[in-house]
CSV table of N, CA and C in Angstrom, one decimal:
chain,number,residue,atom,x,y,z
E,518,MET,N,-29.0,4.7,-12.2
E,518,MET,CA,-28.0,4.7,-11.0
E,518,MET,C,-28.5,5.6,-10.0
E,519,SER,N,-28.2,5.2,-8.9
E,519,SER,CA,-28.8,6.0,-7.6
E,519,SER,C,-27.9,7.3,-7.5
E,520,ASP,N,-28.5,8.3,-6.7
E,520,ASP,CA,-27.9,9.5,-6.5
E,520,ASP,C,-27.0,9.4,-5.4
E,521,ALA,N,-26.9,8.4,-4.6
E,521,ALA,CA,-26.1,8.0,-3.3
E,521,ALA,C,-24.6,8.0,-4.0
E,522,GLY,N,-23.9,8.6,-3.2
E,522,GLY,CA,-22.5,8.4,-3.5
E,522,GLY,C,-21.7,9.6,-4.1
E,523,GLY,N,-22.5,10.6,-4.5
E,523,GLY,CA,-21.9,11.7,-5.1
E,523,GLY,C,-21.2,11.5,-6.2
E,524,LEU,N,-20.3,12.5,-6.7
E,524,LEU,CA,-19.6,12.6,-7.9
E,524,LEU,C,-18.7,11.3,-8.2
E,525,PRO,N,-18.1,10.6,-7.3
E,525,PRO,CA,-17.1,9.6,-7.4
E,525,PRO,C,-18.0,8.4,-7.9
E,526,ALA,N,-19.4,8.3,-7.7
E,526,ALA,CA,-20.1,7.1,-8.0
E,526,ALA,C,-20.5,7.3,-9.4
E,527,THR,N,-20.5,8.4,-10.0
E,527,THR,CA,-21.1,8.5,-11.3
E,527,THR,C,-20.2,7.9,-12.4
E,528,VAL,N,-20.8,7.3,-13.4
E,528,VAL,CA,-20.1,6.5,-14.6
E,528,VAL,C,-19.4,7.6,-15.3
E,529,ALA,N,-19.8,8.8,-15.3
E,529,ALA,CA,-19.1,9.9,-16.1
E,529,ALA,C,-17.7,10.2,-15.4
E,530,PHE,N,-17.8,10.2,-14.2
E,530,PHE,CA,-16.6,10.5,-13.3
E,530,PHE,C,-15.6,9.4,-13.3
E,531,ARG,N,-16.2,8.1,-13.1
E,531,ARG,CA,-15.3,7.1,-13.2
E,531,ARG,C,-14.6,6.9,-14.5
E,532,LEU,N,-15.5,7.0,-15.5
E,532,LEU,CA,-15.0,6.7,-17.0
E,532,LEU,C,-13.8,7.8,-17.2
E,533,GLY,N,-14.1,9.0,-16.9
E,533,GLY,CA,-13.1,10.2,-17.1
E,533,GLY,C,-11.9,9.9,-16.2
E,534,THR,N,-11.9,9.5,-15.1
E,534,THR,CA,-10.7,9.4,-14.4
E,534,THR,C,-10.0,8.1,-14.7
E,535,LEU,N,-10.6,7.1,-14.9
E,535,LEU,CA,-10.1,5.9,-15.4
E,535,LEU,C,-9.4,6.0,-16.8
E,536,GLY,N,-10.2,6.8,-17.6
E,536,GLY,CA,-9.7,7.0,-19.0
E,536,GLY,C,-8.3,7.8,-19.0
E,537,ALA,N,-8.3,8.8,-18.1
E,537,ALA,CA,-7.0,9.5,-18.0
E,537,ALA,C,-6.0,8.8,-17.5
E,538,ILE,N,-6.1,7.8,-16.5
E,538,ILE,CA,-5.0,6.9,-16.0
E,538,ILE,C,-4.7,6.0,-17.1
E,539,TYR,N,-5.5,5.2,-17.6
E,539,TYR,CA,-5.2,4.4,-18.6
E,539,TYR,C,-4.7,5.0,-20.0
E,540,GLY,N,-5.3,6.0,-20.3
E,540,GLY,CA,-5.0,6.7,-21.4
E,540,GLY,C,-3.4,7.1,-21.5
E,541,ASP,N,-3.0,7.6,-20.1
E,541,ASP,CA,-1.8,7.9,-19.9
E,541,ASP,C,-0.9,6.8,-20.1
E,542,ARG,N,-1.1,5.6,-19.5
E,542,ARG,CA,-0.4,4.4,-19.6
E,542,ARG,C,-0.1,3.8,-21.1
E,543,LEU,N,-1.4,4.0,-22.0
E,543,LEU,CA,-1.3,3.6,-23.3
E,543,LEU,C,-0.4,4.6,-24.1
E,544,ALA,N,-0.5,6.0,-23.8
E,544,ALA,CA,0.2,6.9,-24.4
E,544,ALA,C,1.7,6.7,-24.2
E,545,ALA,N,2.1,6.2,-22.9
E,545,ALA,CA,3.5,6.0,-22.7
E,545,ALA,C,4.1,4.9,-23.4
E,546,LYS,N,3.2,3.8,-23.6
E,546,LYS,CA,3.7,2.7,-24.5
E,546,LYS,C,3.7,2.8,-25.8
E,547,ILE,N,3.0,3.8,-26.4
E,547,ILE,CA,3.1,4.1,-27.8
E,547,ILE,C,4.0,5.1,-28.1
E,548,ALA,N,4.4,6.0,-27.1
E,548,ALA,CA,5.5,6.9,-27.2
E,548,ALA,C,6.8,6.3,-27.7
E,549,VAL,N,7.1,5.1,-27.4
E,549,VAL,CA,8.3,4.4,-27.7
E,549,VAL,C,8.4,4.5,-29.4
E,550,HIS,N,7.4,4.4,-30.0
E,550,HIS,CA,7.4,4.4,-31.5
E,550,HIS,C,7.1,5.9,-32.1
E,551,ASP,N,7.2,6.9,-31.3
E,551,ASP,CA,7.3,8.4,-31.5
E,551,ASP,C,5.8,8.7,-31.9
E,552,LEU,N,5.0,8.1,-31.3
E,552,LEU,CA,3.5,8.4,-31.5
E,552,LEU,C,2.7,8.7,-30.3
E,553,LYS,N,1.6,9.5,-30.6
E,553,LYS,CA,0.7,10.0,-29.5
E,553,LYS,C,-0.7,9.4,-29.8
E,554,LEU,N,-1.5,9.3,-29.0
E,554,LEU,CA,-2.8,8.7,-29.1
E,554,LEU,C,-3.6,9.4,-30.3
E,555,LYS,N,-3.5,10.7,-30.5
E,555,LYS,CA,-4.3,11.3,-31.7
E,555,LYS,C,-3.6,10.8,-33.0
E,556,HIS,N,-2.2,10.4,-33.0
E,556,HIS,CA,-1.7,9.7,-34.3
E,556,HIS,C,-2.3,8.4,-34.6
E,557,ALA,N,-2.4,7.7,-33.4
E,557,ALA,CA,-3.0,6.3,-33.5
E,557,ALA,C,-4.6,6.6,-34.1
E,558,GLY,N,-5.2,7.6,-33.6
E,558,GLY,CA,-6.5,7.8,-34.0
E,558,GLY,C,-6.8,8.1,-35.5
E,559,LEU,N,-5.7,9.0,-36.0
E,559,LEU,CA,-5.7,9.2,-37.5
E,559,LEU,C,-5.4,8.0,-38.3
E,560,MET,N,-4.5,7.3,-38.0
E,560,MET,CA,-4.1,6.0,-38.5
E,560,MET,C,-5.3,5.0,-38.6
E,561,THR,N,-6.0,5.1,-37.4
E,561,THR,CA,-7.2,4.1,-37.3
E,561,THR,C,-8.3,4.5,-38.3
E,562,ALA,N,-8.5,5.8,-38.6
E,562,ALA,CA,-9.4,6.4,-39.4
E,562,ALA,C,-9.0,6.0,-40.8
E,563,LEU,N,-7.7,5.8,-41.1
E,563,LEU,CA,-7.3,5.5,-42.5
E,563,LEU,C,-7.1,4.0,-42.7
E,564,GLU,N,-7.3,3.4,-41.6
E,564,GLU,CA,-6.9,1.8,-41.8
E,564,GLU,C,-8.0,1.1,-42.6
E,565,ALA,N,-9.0,1.7,-43.1
E,565,ALA,CA,-10.0,0.8,-43.8
E,565,ALA,C,-9.4,0.6,-45.2
E,566,GLY,N,-8.3,1.5,-45.5
E,566,GLY,CA,-7.6,1.4,-46.7
E,566,GLY,C,-8.3,2.3,-47.9
E,567,VAL,N,-9.2,3.3,-47.5
E,567,VAL,CA,-9.8,4.2,-48.4
E,567,VAL,C,-9.0,5.4,-48.2
E,568,ALA,N,-8.5,5.9,-49.1
E,568,ALA,CA,-7.8,7.4,-49.1
E,568,ALA,C,-8.8,8.3,-48.7
E,569,ALA,N,-8.2,9.3,-47.7
E,569,ALA,CA,-9.2,10.3,-47.2
E,569,ALA,C,-8.5,11.7,-47.3
E,570,SER,N,-9.2,12.7,-47.7
E,570,SER,CA,-8.6,13.9,-47.6
E,570,SER,C,-8.5,14.4,-46.2
E,571,GLN,N,-7.6,15.3,-46.1
E,571,GLN,CA,-7.4,16.0,-44.5
E,571,GLN,C,-8.6,16.6,-44.1
E,572,GLN,N,-9.3,17.2,-44.8
E,572,GLN,CA,-10.5,17.9,-44.5
E,572,GLN,C,-11.7,16.6,-44.2
E,573,ASP,N,-11.8,15.6,-44.9
E,573,ASP,CA,-12.7,14.6,-44.6
E,573,ASP,C,-12.3,14.0,-43.3
E,574,LEU,N,-11.0,13.8,-42.9
E,574,LEU,CA,-10.5,13.2,-41.6
E,574,LEU,C,-10.8,14.0,-40.6
E,575,ALA,N,-10.7,15.4,-40.8
E,575,ALA,CA,-10.9,16.3,-39.6
E,575,ALA,C,-12.3,16.2,-39.4
E,576,ALA,N,-13.3,16.1,-40.3
E,576,ALA,CA,-14.9,15.9,-40.0
E,576,ALA,C,-15.1,14.7,-39.3
E,577,ARG,N,-14.4,13.6,-39.9
E,577,ARG,CA,-14.9,12.2,-39.3
E,577,ARG,C,-14.1,12.1,-37.8
E,578,MET,N,-13.1,12.8,-37.6
E,578,MET,CA,-12.4,12.6,-36.2
E,578,MET,C,-13.0,13.7,-35.2
E,579,GLY,N,-13.6,14.7,-35.8
E,579,GLY,CA,-14.3,15.9,-35.0
E,579,GLY,C,-13.2,16.8,-34.4
E,580,VAL,N,-12.2,17.0,-35.3
E,580,VAL,CA,-11.1,17.9,-34.8
E,580,VAL,C,-10.9,18.9,-35.9
E,581,ALA,N,-10.2,20.1,-35.4
E,581,ALA,CA,-9.8,21.0,-36.5
E,581,ALA,C,-8.8,20.5,-37.6
E,582,PRO,N,-9.2,21.0,-38.8
E,582,PRO,CA,-8.4,20.6,-40.0
E,582,PRO,C,-6.9,20.8,-39.8
E,583,SER,N,-6.5,21.9,-39.0
E,583,SER,CA,-5.1,22.3,-38.7
E,583,SER,C,-4.5,21.2,-38.0
E,584,LEU,N,-5.2,20.5,-36.9
E,584,LEU,CA,-4.6,19.3,-36.1
E,584,LEU,C,-4.3,18.3,-37.0
E,585,VAL,N,-5.3,17.9,-37.9
E,585,VAL,CA,-5.0,16.7,-38.8
E,585,VAL,C,-3.8,17.0,-39.8
E,586,VAL,N,-3.6,18.3,-40.2
E,586,VAL,CA,-2.4,18.6,-40.8
E,586,VAL,C,-1.3,18.5,-40.1
E,587,ALA,N,-1.1,19.0,-38.7
E,587,ALA,CA,0.1,18.7,-37.9
E,587,ALA,C,0.3,17.1,-37.6
E,588,LEU,N,-0.8,16.5,-37.3
E,588,LEU,CA,-0.8,15.1,-37.1
E,588,LEU,C,-0.1,14.2,-38.4
E,589,ALA,N,-0.6,14.6,-39.6
E,589,ALA,CA,-0.3,14.1,-40.7
E,589,ALA,C,1.2,14.4,-41.1
E,590,ASP,N,1.7,15.6,-40.9
E,590,ASP,CA,2.9,15.9,-41.1
E,590,ASP,C,3.9,15.1,-40.2
E,591,HIS,N,3.7,14.7,-39.1
E,591,HIS,CA,4.4,13.9,-38.3
E,591,HIS,C,4.5,12.3,-38.7
E,592,LEU,N,3.3,11.9,-39.1
E,592,LEU,CA,3.0,10.6,-39.5
E,592,LEU,C,3.8,10.5,-41.2
E,593,VAL,N,3.8,11.4,-41.8
E,593,VAL,CA,4.5,11.4,-43.0
E,593,VAL,C,6.1,11.4,-42.7
E,594,ARG,N,6.5,12.1,-41.9
E,594,ARG,CA,7.9,12.0,-41.4
E,594,ARG,C,8.4,10.7,-40.8
E,595,LEU,N,7.4,9.9,-40.3
E,595,LEU,CA,7.7,8.5,-39.9
E,595,LEU,C,7.6,7.4,-40.9
E,596,GLY,N,7.0,7.9,-42.0
E,596,GLY,CA,6.8,6.9,-43.1
E,596,GLY,C,5.5,6.0,-42.7
E,597,ALA,N,4.5,6.6,-42.0
E,597,ALA,CA,3.3,6.0,-41.6
E,597,ALA,C,2.2,6.1,-42.5
E,598,ILE,N,2.3,7.4,-43.2
E,598,ILE,CA,1.3,7.6,-44.1
E,598,ILE,C,1.9,8.4,-45.4
E,599,GLU,N,1.1,8.4,-46.3
E,599,GLU,CA,1.6,9.1,-47.6
E,599,GLU,C,0.4,10.2,-48.0
E,600,ARG,N,1.1,11.3,-48.3
E,600,ARG,CA,0.3,12.3,-48.7
E,600,ARG,C,0.3,12.9,-50.1
E,601,ARG,N,-0.6,12.8,-50.8
E,601,ARG,CA,-0.7,13.1,-52.3
E,601,ARG,C,-1.8,14.1,-52.6
E,602,ARG,N,-1.6,14.9,-53.8
E,602,ARG,CA,-2.5,15.4,-54.3
E,602,ARG,C,-3.7,14.6,-54.9
E,603,ASP,N,-4.8,15.1,-54.7
E,603,ASP,CA,-6.0,14.6,-55.3
E,603,ASP,C,-6.1,14.8,-56.8
E,604,PRO,N,-5.9,13.7,-57.6
E,604,PRO,CA,-6.1,13.9,-59.0
E,604,PRO,C,-7.2,14.7,-59.5
E,605,ALA,N,-8.3,14.5,-58.7
E,605,ALA,CA,-9.6,15.0,-59.2
E,605,ALA,C,-9.7,16.5,-58.8
E,606,ASP,N,-8.9,16.7,-57.7
E,606,ASP,CA,-9.0,18.3,-57.2
E,606,ASP,C,-7.6,18.6,-56.6
E,607,ARG,N,-6.7,19.3,-57.4
E,607,ARG,CA,-5.4,19.5,-56.9
E,607,ARG,C,-5.3,20.3,-55.6
E,608,ARG,N,-6.3,21.0,-55.0
E,608,ARG,CA,-6.2,21.6,-53.9
E,608,ARG,C,-6.3,20.7,-52.6
E,609,ARG,N,-6.8,19.5,-52.9
E,609,ARG,CA,-7.1,18.6,-51.7
E,609,ARG,C,-5.7,17.6,-51.6
E,610,GLN,N,-5.5,17.4,-50.2
E,610,GLN,CA,-4.5,16.3,-50.0
E,610,GLN,C,-5.0,15.1,-49.6
E,611,VAL,N,-4.7,14.1,-50.1
E,611,VAL,CA,-5.2,12.6,-49.8
E,611,VAL,C,-4.1,12.0,-49.1
E,612,LEU,N,-4.6,11.2,-47.9
E,612,LEU,CA,-3.8,10.6,-47.0
E,612,LEU,C,-4.1,9.1,-47.2
E,613,THR,N,-3.1,8.3,-47.2
E,613,THR,CA,-3.1,6.8,-47.3
E,613,THR,C,-2.1,6.1,-46.2
E,614,LEU,N,-2.7,5.1,-45.6
E,614,LEU,CA,-1.7,4.4,-44.6
E,614,LEU,C,-0.7,3.5,-45.3
E,615,THR,N,0.5,3.5,-45.1
E,615,THR,CA,1.5,2.8,-45.7
E,615,THR,C,1.6,1.4,-44.9
E,616,GLY,N,2.5,0.5,-45.5
E,616,GLY,CA,2.7,-0.7,-44.7
E,616,GLY,C,3.3,-0.5,-43.4
E,617,HIS,N,4.3,0.4,-43.4
E,617,HIS,CA,4.9,0.8,-42.0
E,617,HIS,C,3.8,1.4,-41.0
E,618,GLY,N,3.0,2.1,-41.6
E,618,GLY,CA,1.8,2.6,-40.8
E,618,GLY,C,1.0,1.5,-40.1
E,619,ARG,N,0.7,0.7,-41.0
E,619,ARG,CA,-0.2,-0.5,-40.6
E,619,ARG,C,0.6,-1.4,-39.5
E,620,GLU,N,2.0,-1.5,-39.7
E,620,GLU,CA,2.8,-2.1,-38.7
E,620,GLU,C,2.7,-1.4,-37.2
E,621,LEU,N,2.9,0.1,-37.3
E,621,LEU,CA,2.8,0.9,-36.2
E,621,LEU,C,1.4,0.8,-35.5
E,622,LEU,N,0.3,0.7,-36.4
E,622,LEU,CA,-1.1,0.6,-35.8
E,622,LEU,C,-1.0,-0.8,-35.0
E,623,ARG,N,-0.6,-1.9,-35.7
E,623,ARG,CA,-0.6,-3.1,-35.0
E,623,ARG,C,0.1,-3.1,-33.6
E,624,ARG,N,1.2,-2.4,-33.6
E,624,ARG,CA,2.0,-2.3,-32.2
E,624,ARG,C,1.1,-1.5,-31.2
E,625,CYS,N,0.4,-0.5,-31.9
E,625,CYS,CA,-0.4,0.3,-30.9
E,625,CYS,C,-1.6,-0.6,-30.4
E,626,ALA,N,-2.1,-1.4,-31.3
E,626,ALA,CA,-3.2,-2.4,-30.7
E,626,ALA,C,-2.6,-3.3,-29.8
E,627,GLU,N,-1.4,-3.8,-30.0
E,627,GLU,CA,-0.8,-4.7,-28.9
E,627,GLU,C,-0.6,-4.1,-27.7
E,628,ALA,N,-0.1,-2.8,-27.7
E,628,ALA,CA,0.0,-1.9,-26.5
E,628,ALA,C,-1.4,-1.8,-25.7
E,629,ALA,N,-2.3,-1.5,-26.6
E,629,ALA,CA,-3.8,-1.3,-26.0
E,629,ALA,C,-4.2,-2.7,-25.4
E,630,ARG,N,-3.9,-3.7,-25.9
E,630,ARG,CA,-4.4,-5.1,-25.4
E,630,ARG,C,-3.6,-5.3,-24.0
E,631,GLU,N,-2.3,-4.9,-23.9
E,631,GLU,CA,-1.7,-5.0,-22.6
E,631,GLU,C,-2.3,-4.1,-21.5
E,632,VAL,N,-2.8,-2.9,-21.8
E,632,VAL,CA,-3.4,-1.8,-21.0
E,632,VAL,C,-4.8,-2.5,-20.5
E,633,ASP,N,-5.5,-3.0,-21.7
E,633,ASP,CA,-6.7,-3.8,-21.4
E,633,ASP,C,-6.5,-4.9,-20.3
E,634,GLU,N,-5.3,-5.6,-20.3
E,634,GLU,CA,-5.2,-6.7,-19.4
E,634,GLU,C,-5.0,-6.1,-18.0
E,635,GLU,N,-4.4,-4.9,-17.9
E,635,GLU,CA,-4.2,-4.1,-16.6
E,635,GLU,C,-5.6,-3.8,-16.0
E,636,ILE,N,-6.4,-3.2,-17.0
E,636,ILE,CA,-7.7,-2.7,-16.6
E,636,ILE,C,-8.6,-3.9,-15.9
E,637,SER,N,-8.5,-4.8,-16.8
E,637,SER,CA,-9.6,-6.0,-16.4
E,637,SER,C,-9.0,-6.9,-15.5
E,638,ALA,N,-7.8,-6.8,-15.1
E,638,ALA,CA,-7.2,-8.0,-14.2
E,638,ALA,C,-8.1,-8.3,-12.9
E,639,PRO,N,-8.8,-7.4,-12.3
E,639,PRO,CA,-9.7,-7.7,-11.3
E,639,PRO,C,-10.9,-8.3,-11.7
E,640,LEU,N,-11.3,-8.6,-12.9
E,640,LEU,CA,-12.6,-8.9,-13.3
E,640,LEU,C,-12.6,-10.4,-13.7
E,641,GLY,N,-13.7,-11.0,-13.5
E,641,GLY,CA,-13.9,-12.4,-14.0
E,641,GLY,C,-14.2,-12.4,-15.4
E,642,ALA,N,-14.1,-13.5,-16.1
E,642,ALA,CA,-14.5,-13.7,-17.5
E,642,ALA,C,-15.8,-13.1,-18.0
E,643,ASP,N,-16.9,-13.4,-17.0
E,643,ASP,CA,-18.1,-12.8,-17.3
E,643,ASP,C,-18.2,-11.1,-17.3
E,644,GLN,N,-17.5,-10.7,-16.3
E,644,GLN,CA,-17.4,-9.1,-16.0
E,644,GLN,C,-16.7,-8.5,-17.2
E,645,ARG,N,-15.5,-9.3,-17.7
E,645,ARG,CA,-14.7,-8.7,-18.9
E,645,ARG,C,-15.6,-8.7,-20.1
E,646,ALA,N,-16.4,-9.6,-20.3
E,646,ALA,CA,-17.2,-9.8,-21.4
E,646,ALA,C,-18.3,-8.6,-21.3
E,647,ALA,N,-18.9,-8.4,-20.2
E,647,ALA,CA,-19.9,-7.4,-20.1
E,647,ALA,C,-19.3,-6.0,-20.1
E,648,LEU,N,-18.2,-5.9,-19.5
E,648,LEU,CA,-17.6,-4.4,-19.8
E,648,LEU,C,-17.3,-4.2,-21.2
E,649,HIS,N,-16.7,-5.1,-21.9
E,649,HIS,CA,-16.5,-4.9,-23.4
E,649,HIS,C,-17.6,-4.8,-24.2
E,650,ASP,N,-18.7,-5.4,-23.8
E,650,ASP,CA,-20.2,-5.2,-24.7
E,650,ASP,C,-20.6,-3.9,-24.3
E,651,ALA,N,-20.7,-3.4,-23.0
E,651,ALA,CA,-21.1,-2.2,-22.6
E,651,ALA,C,-20.4,-1.0,-23.2
E,652,LEU,N,-19.2,-1.1,-23.1
E,652,LEU,CA,-18.2,0.0,-23.8
E,652,LEU,C,-18.4,0.0,-25.3
E,653,GLY,N,-18.5,-1.1,-25.9
E,653,GLY,CA,-18.8,-1.2,-27.3
E,653,GLY,C,-20.2,-0.6,-27.6
E,654,ALA,N,-21.2,-0.5,-26.8
E,654,ALA,CA,-22.5,0.0,-27.0
E,654,ALA,C,-22.5,1.6,-27.0
E,655,ILE,N,-21.7,1.9,-25.9
E,655,ILE,CA,-21.5,3.3,-25.8
E,655,ILE,C,-20.8,4.0,-26.8
E,656,ALA,N,-19.7,3.2,-27.2
E,656,ALA,CA,-18.8,3.8,-28.2
E,656,ALA,C,-19.5,3.9,-29.7
E,657,GLU,N,-20.4,3.0,-29.9
E,657,GLU,CA,-21.1,2.8,-31.1
E,657,GLU,C,-22.0,4.0,-31.2
E,658,ARG,N,-22.8,4.2,-30.0
E,658,ARG,CA,-23.7,5.4,-30.0
E,658,ARG,C,-23.0,6.8,-30.1
E,659,ALA,N,-21.9,6.9,-29.7
E,659,ALA,CA,-21.1,7.9,-29.9
E,659,ALA,C,-20.4,8.2,-31.2
E,660,GLY,N,-20.7,7.2,-32.1
E,660,GLY,CA,-20.3,7.1,-33.5
E,660,GLY,C,-18.7,6.9,-33.6
E,661,LEU,N,-18.1,6.2,-32.6
E,661,LEU,CA,-16.7,5.8,-32.5
E,661,LEU,C,-16.6,4.3,-33.1
E,662,PRO,N,-15.4,4.0,-33.8
E,662,PRO,CA,-15.2,2.7,-34.3
E,662,PRO,C,-15.2,1.7,-33.1
E,663,THR,N,-15.7,0.4,-33.4
E,663,THR,CA,-15.8,-0.4,-32.2
E,663,THR,C,-15.2,-1.7,-32.7
E,664,SER,N,-14.5,-1.9,-33.8
E,664,SER,CA,-13.8,-3.1,-34.1
E,664,SER,C,-12.5,-2.8,-34.7
């Protein structure tokens, strides 16, 4: 990328600014389900169906264990996840996604697709595909889920 144009011309600035705008729009859409983006992130981490400890999830998500505990407390109250003692180590809490949690996650994905349509409205089909591929490559490199 050229140095011309200053800060607004950089990918980092554009992604940060657009991310804030469209992240807020997605957050507003999922708020009707009493969820925040971090709740959806935790449920996404559990979606594979493998029970995970709160410690494991904190490491996987790159957040403080206390945040996972707070997010999990809320999701337990919603019936989206279950928290159980690990039979192999009673000190560990294991989290699993419930059927209701899977439904909430489906609704979050639906809301995200609606925001995707807003984002990509000015783009042609080839540009949409290129954007999707480019963001997928960047997300993969950052260790984020891509599907």
